[in-house]
Coordinates of C-alpha atoms and ligand atoms in Angstrom, one line a residue:
M1 CA 32.5 99.8 94.1
K2 CA 35.4 101.4 92.4
I3 CA 38.4 101.3 94.2
V4 CA 42.0 102.8 93.4
M5 CA 45.1 101.7 95.7
V6 CA 48.1 103.9 95.3
G7 CA 51.2 102.3 96.1
S8 CA 51.0 98.4 95.4
G9 CA 53.8 97.2 97.6
Y10 CA 53.0 94.9 100.1
V11 CA 50.0 96.1 101.8
G12 CA 48.5 98.0 98.4
L13 CA 48.9 94.7 96.2
V14 CA 47.1 92.4 99.1
S15 CA 44.4 94.9 100.2
G16 CA 43.9 95.2 96.4
A17 CA 43.3 91.8 95.3
C18 CA 41.4 91.2 98.3
F19 CA 39.1 93.9 97.7
A20 CA 38.8 92.8 94.1
D21 CA 37.9 89.3 95.6
F22 CA 35.2 90.8 98.0
G23 CA 33.1 91.9 93.9
H24 CA 34.8 95.0 93.6
E25 CA 36.6 97.1 90.8
V26 CA 40.0 97.4 91.5
V27 CA 42.7 99.6 90.0
C28 CA 46.2 98.9 91.8
V29 CA 48.4 102.0 91.3
D30 CA 52.2 102.2 91.2
K31 CA 55.3 104.6 90.4
Q32 CA 57.4 101.9 89.2
E33 CA 56.9 100.8 85.7
S34 CA 58.5 97.6 86.4
K35 CA 56.4 96.7 89.2
I36 CA 53.1 97.2 87.0
A37 CA 54.6 95.3 83.9
A38 CA 55.2 92.4 85.9
L39 CA 52.0 92.8 87.6
K40 CA 50.1 92.9 84.2
R41 CA 51.9 89.9 83.0
G42 CA 50.7 87.8 85.9
E43 CA 54.0 88.1 88.1
I44 CA 53.7 88.6 91.6
P45 CA 56.7 91.1 92.8
I46 CA 56.8 90.1 96.4
F47 CA 56.1 86.6 97.9
E48 CA 53.1 86.1 99.7
P49 CA 51.6 83.1 100.3
G50 CA 48.8 83.0 98.0
L51 CA 48.7 86.1 96.6
T52 CA 49.5 84.8 93.0
E53 CA 46.5 82.9 92.8
L54 CA 44.8 85.5 94.1
V55 CA 45.7 88.4 91.9
R56 CA 45.7 86.0 88.9
S57 CA 42.1 84.8 89.5
N58 CA 41.1 88.9 90.0
A59 CA 43.1 89.9 86.9
A60 CA 41.5 87.4 85.0
A61 CA 37.7 87.7 86.3
G62 CA 38.4 91.4 84.9
R63 CA 38.3 93.3 89.0
L64 CA 41.7 93.8 89.3
S65 CA 43.9 96.0 86.9
F66 CA 47.5 97.7 87.2
T67 CA 48.6 101.1 85.9
T68 CA 51.0 103.6 86.5
D69 CA 48.9 106.4 86.1
L70 CA 46.6 107.2 88.8
A71 CA 44.5 110.3 87.4
G72 CA 42.0 108.3 85.4
P73 CA 41.5 105.9 87.8
V74 CA 41.2 108.3 90.5
S75 CA 38.9 110.7 88.7
A76 CA 35.9 107.5 88.6
A77 CA 36.5 106.4 92.3
D78 CA 34.7 105.7 95.3
A79 CA 37.6 105.4 97.8
V80 CA 41.2 106.0 97.2
F81 CA 43.7 104.1 99.5
I82 CA 47.2 105.3 100.0
A83 CA 49.4 102.9 101.0
V84 CA 52.9 104.0 99.7
G85 CA 55.5 103.8 102.4
T86 CA 56.4 105.8 105.2
P87 CA 59.9 104.8 106.1
S88 CA 61.8 106.4 109.2
R89 CA 63.3 109.6 107.9
R90 CA 66.9 109.9 108.1
G91 CA 68.5 111.9 111.0
D92 CA 65.4 111.9 113.5
G93 CA 63.5 108.6 113.4
F94 CA 60.2 110.4 112.1
A95 CA 58.2 108.9 109.2
D96 CA 59.1 110.2 106.5
L97 CA 55.6 111.1 105.3
S98 CA 56.8 112.5 101.5
Y99 CA 55.6 109.5 99.7
V100 CA 52.0 110.1 101.2
Y101 CA 51.7 114.1 100.7
A102 CA 52.9 113.4 97.2
A103 CA 50.6 110.7 96.7
S104 CA 47.4 113.1 98.2
R105 CA 48.5 116.4 95.7
E106 CA 48.0 113.7 92.7
I107 CA 45.0 112.3 93.8
A108 CA 44.1 115.8 94.4
Q109 CA 44.7 117.2 91.0
A110 CA 42.7 113.8 89.3
L111 CA 39.8 114.1 91.9
G112 CA 36.0 113.8 89.8
R113 CA 33.2 112.8 92.0
Y114 CA 32.5 112.9 95.8
T115 CA 35.5 110.4 97.1
V116 CA 36.6 109.5 100.4
I117 CA 40.3 109.1 100.7
V118 CA 42.0 106.6 102.6
T119 CA 45.2 106.3 104.5
K120 CA 45.8 102.8 104.7
S121 CA 49.8 103.6 104.9
T122 CA 51.0 103.6 108.8
V123 CA 51.1 107.5 109.8
P124 CA 51.6 109.7 112.4
V125 CA 48.9 111.2 114.5
G126 CA 47.5 114.4 112.4
T127 CA 48.7 113.2 109.0
G128 CA 44.7 113.0 107.9
D129 CA 44.8 116.6 108.7
E130 CA 47.5 117.5 106.7
V131 CA 46.4 115.1 103.8
E132 CA 43.0 117.3 104.0
R133 CA 44.6 120.0 104.0
I134 CA 46.8 119.7 100.6
V135 CA 43.6 118.3 99.0
R136 CA 41.3 121.4 99.9
E137 CA 44.3 123.3 99.0
L138 CA 44.6 122.6 95.5
R139 CA 41.2 121.7 95.0
P140 CA 38.7 123.9 97.0
E141 CA 35.7 122.9 94.9
A142 CA 36.2 119.6 95.3
E143 CA 33.2 116.8 97.2
F144 CA 35.9 114.7 99.5
A145 CA 36.2 113.3 102.8
V146 CA 39.9 111.9 104.3
V147 CA 39.8 108.8 106.3
S148 CA 42.4 106.7 108.5
N149 CA 42.2 103.1 108.3
P150 CA 45.1 101.4 109.0
E151 CA 46.7 98.0 108.2
F152 CA 47.3 95.4 110.8
L153 CA 48.2 92.5 108.2
R154 CA 51.5 89.8 109.1
E155 CA 53.4 89.9 106.1
G156 CA 53.3 85.8 105.7
A157 CA 49.6 85.1 106.6
A158 CA 48.4 88.7 104.9
I159 CA 45.7 87.0 102.9
E160 CA 44.4 85.7 105.9
D161 CA 44.7 88.5 107.8
F162 CA 42.9 90.6 105.7
K163 CA 39.8 89.1 105.1
R164 CA 39.4 87.6 108.7
P165 CA 41.1 90.1 110.5
D166 CA 41.1 90.4 114.3
R167 CA 39.5 93.8 113.8
I168 CA 39.2 97.1 111.2
V169 CA 39.7 100.2 112.1
I170 CA 38.0 103.5 110.7
G171 CA 38.5 107.0 111.3
T172 CA 36.0 109.2 111.3
E173 CA 33.2 111.7 112.2
D174 CA 32.1 112.3 108.2
A175 CA 28.7 109.9 108.1
R176 CA 29.1 110.4 104.2
A177 CA 32.8 108.5 104.3
Q178 CA 31.7 105.5 106.9
Q179 CA 29.1 104.9 104.4
V180 CA 31.2 104.7 101.9
M181 CA 33.5 103.0 104.2
A182 CA 31.0 100.7 105.3
D183 CA 29.7 99.3 101.4
V184 CA 33.7 98.5 100.8
Y185 CA 34.1 96.5 104.1
R186 CA 30.5 95.0 103.6
P187 CA 31.6 91.1 103.2
L188 CA 33.6 91.7 106.3
Y189 CA 30.4 92.9 108.3
L190 CA 28.5 90.4 106.8
N191 CA 31.4 87.7 108.7
S192 CA 31.0 89.8 111.7
A193 CA 34.3 90.8 112.1
P194 CA 35.1 93.6 114.9
I195 CA 34.5 97.3 113.4
L196 CA 35.5 100.3 115.6
N197 CA 34.7 103.6 114.4
T198 CA 36.4 105.6 115.9
S199 CA 37.8 110.0 114.8
R200 CA 40.5 109.7 112.5
R201 CA 43.6 110.5 115.0
T202 CA 42.3 108.1 117.4
A203 CA 42.7 105.5 114.7
E204 CA 46.1 107.0 113.0
L205 CA 47.1 106.7 116.7
T206 CA 45.4 102.8 117.6
K207 CA 47.7 101.5 114.9
Y208 CA 51.0 102.6 116.3
A209 CA 50.3 102.2 119.8
A210 CA 49.5 98.1 118.8
N211 CA 53.1 98.0 117.2
A212 CA 54.7 99.2 120.0
F213 CA 53.1 97.1 122.6
L214 CA 54.0 93.8 120.3
A215 CA 57.6 95.3 120.2
T216 CA 57.1 95.8 123.9
K217 CA 55.9 92.3 124.0
I218 CA 59.3 90.2 122.3
T219 CA 61.7 93.2 123.8
F220 CA 60.2 91.9 127.4
I221 CA 60.5 88.2 127.1
N222 CA 63.9 88.6 125.2
E223 CA 65.3 90.6 128.4
M224 CA 63.6 87.2 130.3
A225 CA 65.7 84.8 128.2
D226 CA 69.1 86.7 128.8
L227 CA 67.9 86.3 132.8
C228 CA 66.9 83.0 132.2
E229 CA 70.2 82.3 130.7
Q230 CA 72.0 83.7 133.8
V231 CA 70.1 81.8 136.4
G232 CA 69.8 78.3 134.4
A233 CA 66.1 78.8 133.6
N234 CA 64.2 77.9 130.6
V235 CA 62.4 81.1 128.7
Q236 CA 60.0 78.9 126.9
D237 CA 58.7 77.6 129.7
V238 CA 58.3 81.1 131.3
A239 CA 56.7 82.4 128.5
R240 CA 54.2 79.3 128.4
G241 CA 53.6 79.6 131.8
M242 CA 52.9 83.9 131.2
G243 CA 50.9 83.2 128.2
L244 CA 48.4 80.7 129.7
D245 CA 47.3 84.0 131.7
N246 CA 44.3 85.0 129.8
R247 CA 45.5 88.7 130.6
I248 CA 49.0 88.0 128.7
G249 CA 48.0 85.5 126.0
G250 CA 50.9 83.5 124.6
K251 CA 51.7 85.4 121.4
F252 CA 54.8 87.3 120.7
L253 CA 56.2 85.6 123.8
H254 CA 58.8 83.8 121.7
A255 CA 62.7 85.2 122.2
G256 CA 64.7 85.5 119.6
P257 CA 67.3 87.7 118.2
G258 CA 64.9 90.7 118.7
Y259 CA 62.5 92.3 116.1
G260 CA 63.1 93.3 112.8
G261 CA 60.7 94.2 109.7
S262 CA 59.3 96.9 108.0
C263 CA 57.1 97.7 110.7
F264 CA 57.6 97.6 114.4
P265 CA 61.4 98.9 113.8
K266 CA 60.1 102.4 111.9
D267 CA 56.6 102.7 113.7
T268 CA 58.3 102.5 117.3
L269 CA 60.8 105.1 116.5
A270 CA 57.8 107.4 115.2
L271 CA 56.0 107.1 118.1
I272 CA 59.1 108.3 120.1
K273 CA 59.0 111.2 118.0
T274 CA 55.4 112.2 118.0
A275 CA 55.5 111.5 121.6
Q276 CA 58.5 113.8 122.4
D277 CA 57.0 116.6 120.4
Y278 CA 53.5 116.4 122.0
G279 CA 55.8 116.9 125.5
T280 CA 54.1 113.2 126.8
P281 CA 57.7 110.8 125.8
A282 CA 57.1 107.3 125.4
R283 CA 60.0 106.5 127.8
I284 CA 58.6 102.2 127.8
V285 CA 58.7 102.4 124.3
E286 CA 62.1 104.4 123.8
T287 CA 63.3 101.9 126.3
V288 CA 62.2 98.7 123.8
A289 CA 63.5 100.6 120.8
A290 CA 67.3 100.9 122.6
V291 CA 67.2 97.7 124.3
N292 CA 66.0 95.8 120.8
E293 CA 68.9 97.4 118.6
Q294 CA 71.6 96.4 121.2
R295 CA 70.2 93.1 120.9
K296 CA 70.2 92.4 117.1
R297 CA 74.5 93.1 117.0
A298 CA 74.4 91.4 120.7
M299 CA 73.1 88.4 119.0
G300 CA 76.7 88.3 117.0
R301 CA 78.5 88.2 120.0
K302 CA 76.5 85.3 121.4
V303 CA 77.9 83.8 118.0
V304 CA 81.5 84.6 118.7
A305 CA 80.9 83.2 122.1
A306 CA 80.0 80.3 121.0
C307 CA 83.1 79.4 118.8
G308 CA 85.2 80.2 121.6
G309 CA 85.3 83.6 121.2
S310 CA 86.6 84.3 118.3
V311 CA 85.3 84.3 114.8
R312 CA 88.9 85.6 112.9
G313 CA 89.7 83.4 109.6
K314 CA 86.4 81.4 110.5
T315 CA 83.4 80.8 108.3
V316 CA 80.3 81.1 109.2
A317 CA 76.9 79.5 107.7
V318 CA 73.7 82.0 108.1
L319 CA 70.6 80.1 107.9
G320 CA 67.3 82.8 107.1
L321 CA 67.9 86.2 106.0
T322 CA 64.6 87.4 106.4
F323 CA 62.7 89.1 109.5
K324 CA 60.8 86.4 109.6
P325 CA 59.5 83.1 107.7
N326 CA 57.1 83.2 105.1
T327 CA 58.2 86.4 103.3
D328 CA 60.7 87.6 101.0
D329 CA 61.2 91.2 102.8
M330 CA 64.4 92.1 104.4
R331 CA 63.7 95.8 105.7
D332 CA 65.2 96.1 108.8
S333 CA 66.0 92.1 109.4
P334 CA 68.3 91.0 112.7
S335 CA 69.9 89.2 109.7
L336 CA 71.6 92.7 108.8
S337 CA 73.1 93.6 112.3
I338 CA 73.9 89.9 112.8
I339 CA 75.6 89.8 109.5
T340 CA 77.9 92.8 109.8
A341 CA 78.8 92.0 113.9
L342 CA 80.3 89.0 112.2
Q343 CA 81.8 90.2 109.6
D344 CA 83.8 92.9 111.9
A345 CA 84.9 90.3 113.9
G346 CA 86.8 88.6 111.1
A347 CA 84.1 86.1 109.7
T348 CA 83.6 85.1 106.4
I349 CA 79.6 84.7 105.3
R350 CA 78.1 82.1 103.9
A351 CA 73.8 82.4 104.0
F352 CA 70.4 81.1 102.5
D353 CA 67.4 82.2 102.8
P354 CA 64.4 80.1 101.1
E355 CA 62.8 83.5 99.4
G356 CA 64.2 86.6 100.8
M357 CA 68.1 86.1 98.7
E358 CA 67.1 88.7 95.8
Q359 CA 66.3 91.3 98.3
A360 CA 69.2 90.6 100.5
K361 CA 71.7 90.8 97.7
A362 CA 70.5 94.3 97.8
V363 CA 70.8 96.0 101.0
L364 CA 73.8 93.3 102.7
P365 CA 76.8 95.1 102.9
G366 CA 80.7 93.5 102.3
A367 CA 81.3 89.8 100.9
V368 CA 78.6 87.4 101.0
T369 CA 78.6 83.9 99.7
Y370 CA 74.9 83.1 98.9
C371 CA 74.4 79.1 98.6
D372 CA 71.3 77.3 97.1
N373 CA 69.8 75.6 100.1
A374 CA 71.2 74.3 104.1
Y375 CA 73.1 72.2 103.0
E376 CA 75.7 73.8 100.6
C377 CA 75.3 76.9 103.1
V378 CA 76.7 75.0 106.2
E379 CA 79.7 73.1 103.7
D380 CA 83.0 73.3 105.4
A381 CA 81.5 76.4 108.1
D382 CA 83.0 76.6 111.8
A383 CA 79.7 77.4 112.7
A384 CA 76.3 77.8 111.8
V385 CA 73.7 80.0 113.4
I386 CA 69.7 79.8 112.7
V387 CA 68.6 83.2 111.8
T388 CA 64.8 83.0 110.7
E389 CA 62.9 79.8 111.7
W390 CA 61.9 79.0 108.3
N391 CA 60.1 75.6 108.1
I392 CA 62.9 73.5 106.1
F393 CA 65.2 74.1 109.1
R394 CA 63.5 72.7 111.5
A395 CA 64.3 69.2 109.9
L396 CA 67.4 69.4 109.1
D397 CA 69.2 66.1 108.7
L398 CA 72.0 66.6 111.6
D399 CA 74.0 63.9 111.0
R400 CA 74.5 65.0 107.6
V401 CA 75.1 69.0 108.8
R402 CA 77.5 67.4 110.9
T403 CA 79.7 65.7 108.3
L404 CA 79.5 68.6 105.9
M405 CA 80.7 71.5 108.3
R406 CA 84.5 71.6 109.7
S407 CA 83.7 72.3 113.2
P408 CA 79.9 71.1 114.5
I409 CA 78.7 74.0 116.0
L410 CA 75.0 75.7 115.8
I411 CA 73.7 78.5 117.2
D412 CA 69.7 78.5 117.3
L413 CA 68.6 82.1 117.7
R414 CA 64.7 81.0 117.0
N415 CA 64.8 78.2 119.7
I416 CA 63.5 75.4 117.3
Y417 CA 65.4 72.4 118.3
R418 CA 66.0 70.7 121.4
G419 CA 69.6 70.7 123.0
E420 CA 69.8 67.8 124.3
Q421 CA 68.7 66.0 120.1
V422 CA 71.3 68.5 119.1
R423 CA 74.0 67.8 121.5
E424 CA 73.8 64.2 121.1
K425 CA 74.7 64.2 117.6
G426 CA 78.0 66.1 118.5
F427 CA 77.2 69.3 118.0
V428 CA 78.0 72.5 120.7
Y429 CA 74.7 74.1 121.0
A430 CA 73.8 77.5 121.7
D431 CA 70.2 79.0 122.1
I432 CA 68.0 81.3 123.6
G433 CA 67.4 81.5 127.3
R434 CA 66.6 77.7 127.9
G435 CA 69.6 77.4 129.9
I436 CA 71.6 74.2 129.8
S437 CA 70.3 72.5 133.2
D438 CA 66.8 72.2 131.7
P439 CA 66.7 69.6 129.2
V440 CA 63.0 68.3 129.6
S441 CA 60.9 71.0 128.6
S442 CA 57.3 70.0 127.2
H443 CA 57.0 73.6 125.3
A444 CA 60.7 72.8 124.1
I445 CA 59.7 69.8 122.9
D446 CA 56.3 71.0 121.6
A447 CA 58.1 73.3 119.5
A448 CA 60.8 71.1 117.7
Ligands
NAD1 N1 54.2 95.6 105.3 C1 53.7 95.1 106.2 O1 53.1 94.2 106.9 C2 52.8 96.5 106.6 C3 51.8 96.2 107.5 C4 50.9 97.3 107.7 C5 51.0 98.4 107.4 N2 51.8 99.0 106.9 C6 52.0 100.0 106.0 O2 51.7 100.2 105.1 C7 52.2 101.0 104.4 C8 53.0 100.5 103.3 O3 54.0 99.7 103.1 P1 54.4 98.6 102.2 O4 55.3 97.7 103.0 O5 53.3 98.1 101.6 O6 55.7 99.3 101.4 P2 56.2 98.9 99.8 O7 57.3 100.0 100.2 O8 56.2 97.4 99.7 O9 55.1 99.3 98.8 C9 55.2 100.9 98.5 C10 54.7 100.8 97.3 O10 54.0 102.5 97.0 C11 55.1 103.0 95.8 N3 54.7 104.6 95.8 C12 55.4 105.0 96.3 N4 54.9 106.4 95.8 C13 53.9 106.7 95.5 C14 52.9 106.7 94.5 N5 52.9 108.6 94.4 N6 52.3 106.7 93.7 C15 51.9 105.2 93.4 N7 52.7 104.1 93.9 C16 53.8 105.1 94.9 C17 56.2 102.1 95.7 O11 56.7 102.3 94.4 C18 55.7 101.0 96.4 O12 56.2 100.0 95.3 C19 53.5 101.7 105.2 O13 53.0 102.8 106.0 C20 53.7 100.5 105.9 O14 54.2 101.0 107.6 C21 52.7 97.7 106.4

């Protein structure tokens, strides 16, 4: 099948490369000339494990190509996927759909034979109706259908998620379009991935409901962690005790500095706005978003407290900047709020992240000293904060860290160390919700 991906970012590039790997003929389009030029040279503009090999092998096999020119490939396509960004709109938090609508207009002008236009971008309920209206207005005679096919991949495990999804949601009531989508996903049908055929609006809402629920789970355990700190309980054991219940499940129950990333913050806000517009406010999600927002900055205060109440004139080493490991994505990362809070409190910041530093430099305000590795980062620091649980931070040589630091204070916002193990080395150690009184936690040992 001939497939076009409009937008070659995290979702477009991964989806395009995976579709090509299924055997389809895929053209990835992007407006950014530098991105397309890099891709043509075999250079991958984002960090995603396994993506470089997948892109290169499929490009070499002639199944995957890149262009800034949408018209040619769209005129011959069976399916055109819209995978452009839908960031929060300034002011009201609703999804900014200008990129989706601009792409829709460009696609409309280029349509040739019967084409299925698929929104893979996360878009509020009803967006498919508007895309259909835009295309119909510009090309009344064109043969097309608009389908919603939200993407559930996780950055850092995106290829695995795309090829072995928990489910594929296809939103359309058009039988012909459903057949095209079945052909697009045929290799996954053969792998018996659950396919959910729904109405277009249902598919659109399913994506937001899933993200809002995951954000709620994270926020719930974060609040439990705060309570654990007050009552001397261990949140990792609480989470384990909850998660072993099949009705709850153990995933997304890791207490930390608050959720971030390119999806949860903006998608919760967009859902809140949609629900308000329809007169059915999503109060739980509203609370989740508010609690999470406050939490990120509160983590700055946690560092200040661990430093004895002030960081003025002190140096804080920040280990990890991305919102989670195995990505270079800095969008809405908790590190941004934490660093700003510490700078506001008078601290000087040194930082290291294995993949995120280029993106961080573009978004982090103020002066930050970027270091080449974790040890350089903690040199002469008065405190070190683990913000992202990259594997390389899990087995630091703590003796070396202690010698390098001006004062040995470690704040572990991901609970990757065991308190007694770090304290034994002479550190002042603070974590999230594990209460000093509970040192021999089985789950803490698993996680360390
Ligand atoms: N990143 C994720 O983990 C993830 C997961 C699931 C869903 N999503 C959703 O997928 C969508 C895309 O997210 P992303 O992270 O890939 O975004 P991204 O910013 O990485 O990529 C979007 C790309 O689209 C390009 N673009 C914008 N307008 C264009 C146009 N008219 N023609 C061609 N290219 C155009 C941009 O230049 C950019 O390269 C969003 O709606 C997001 O919510 C993202």
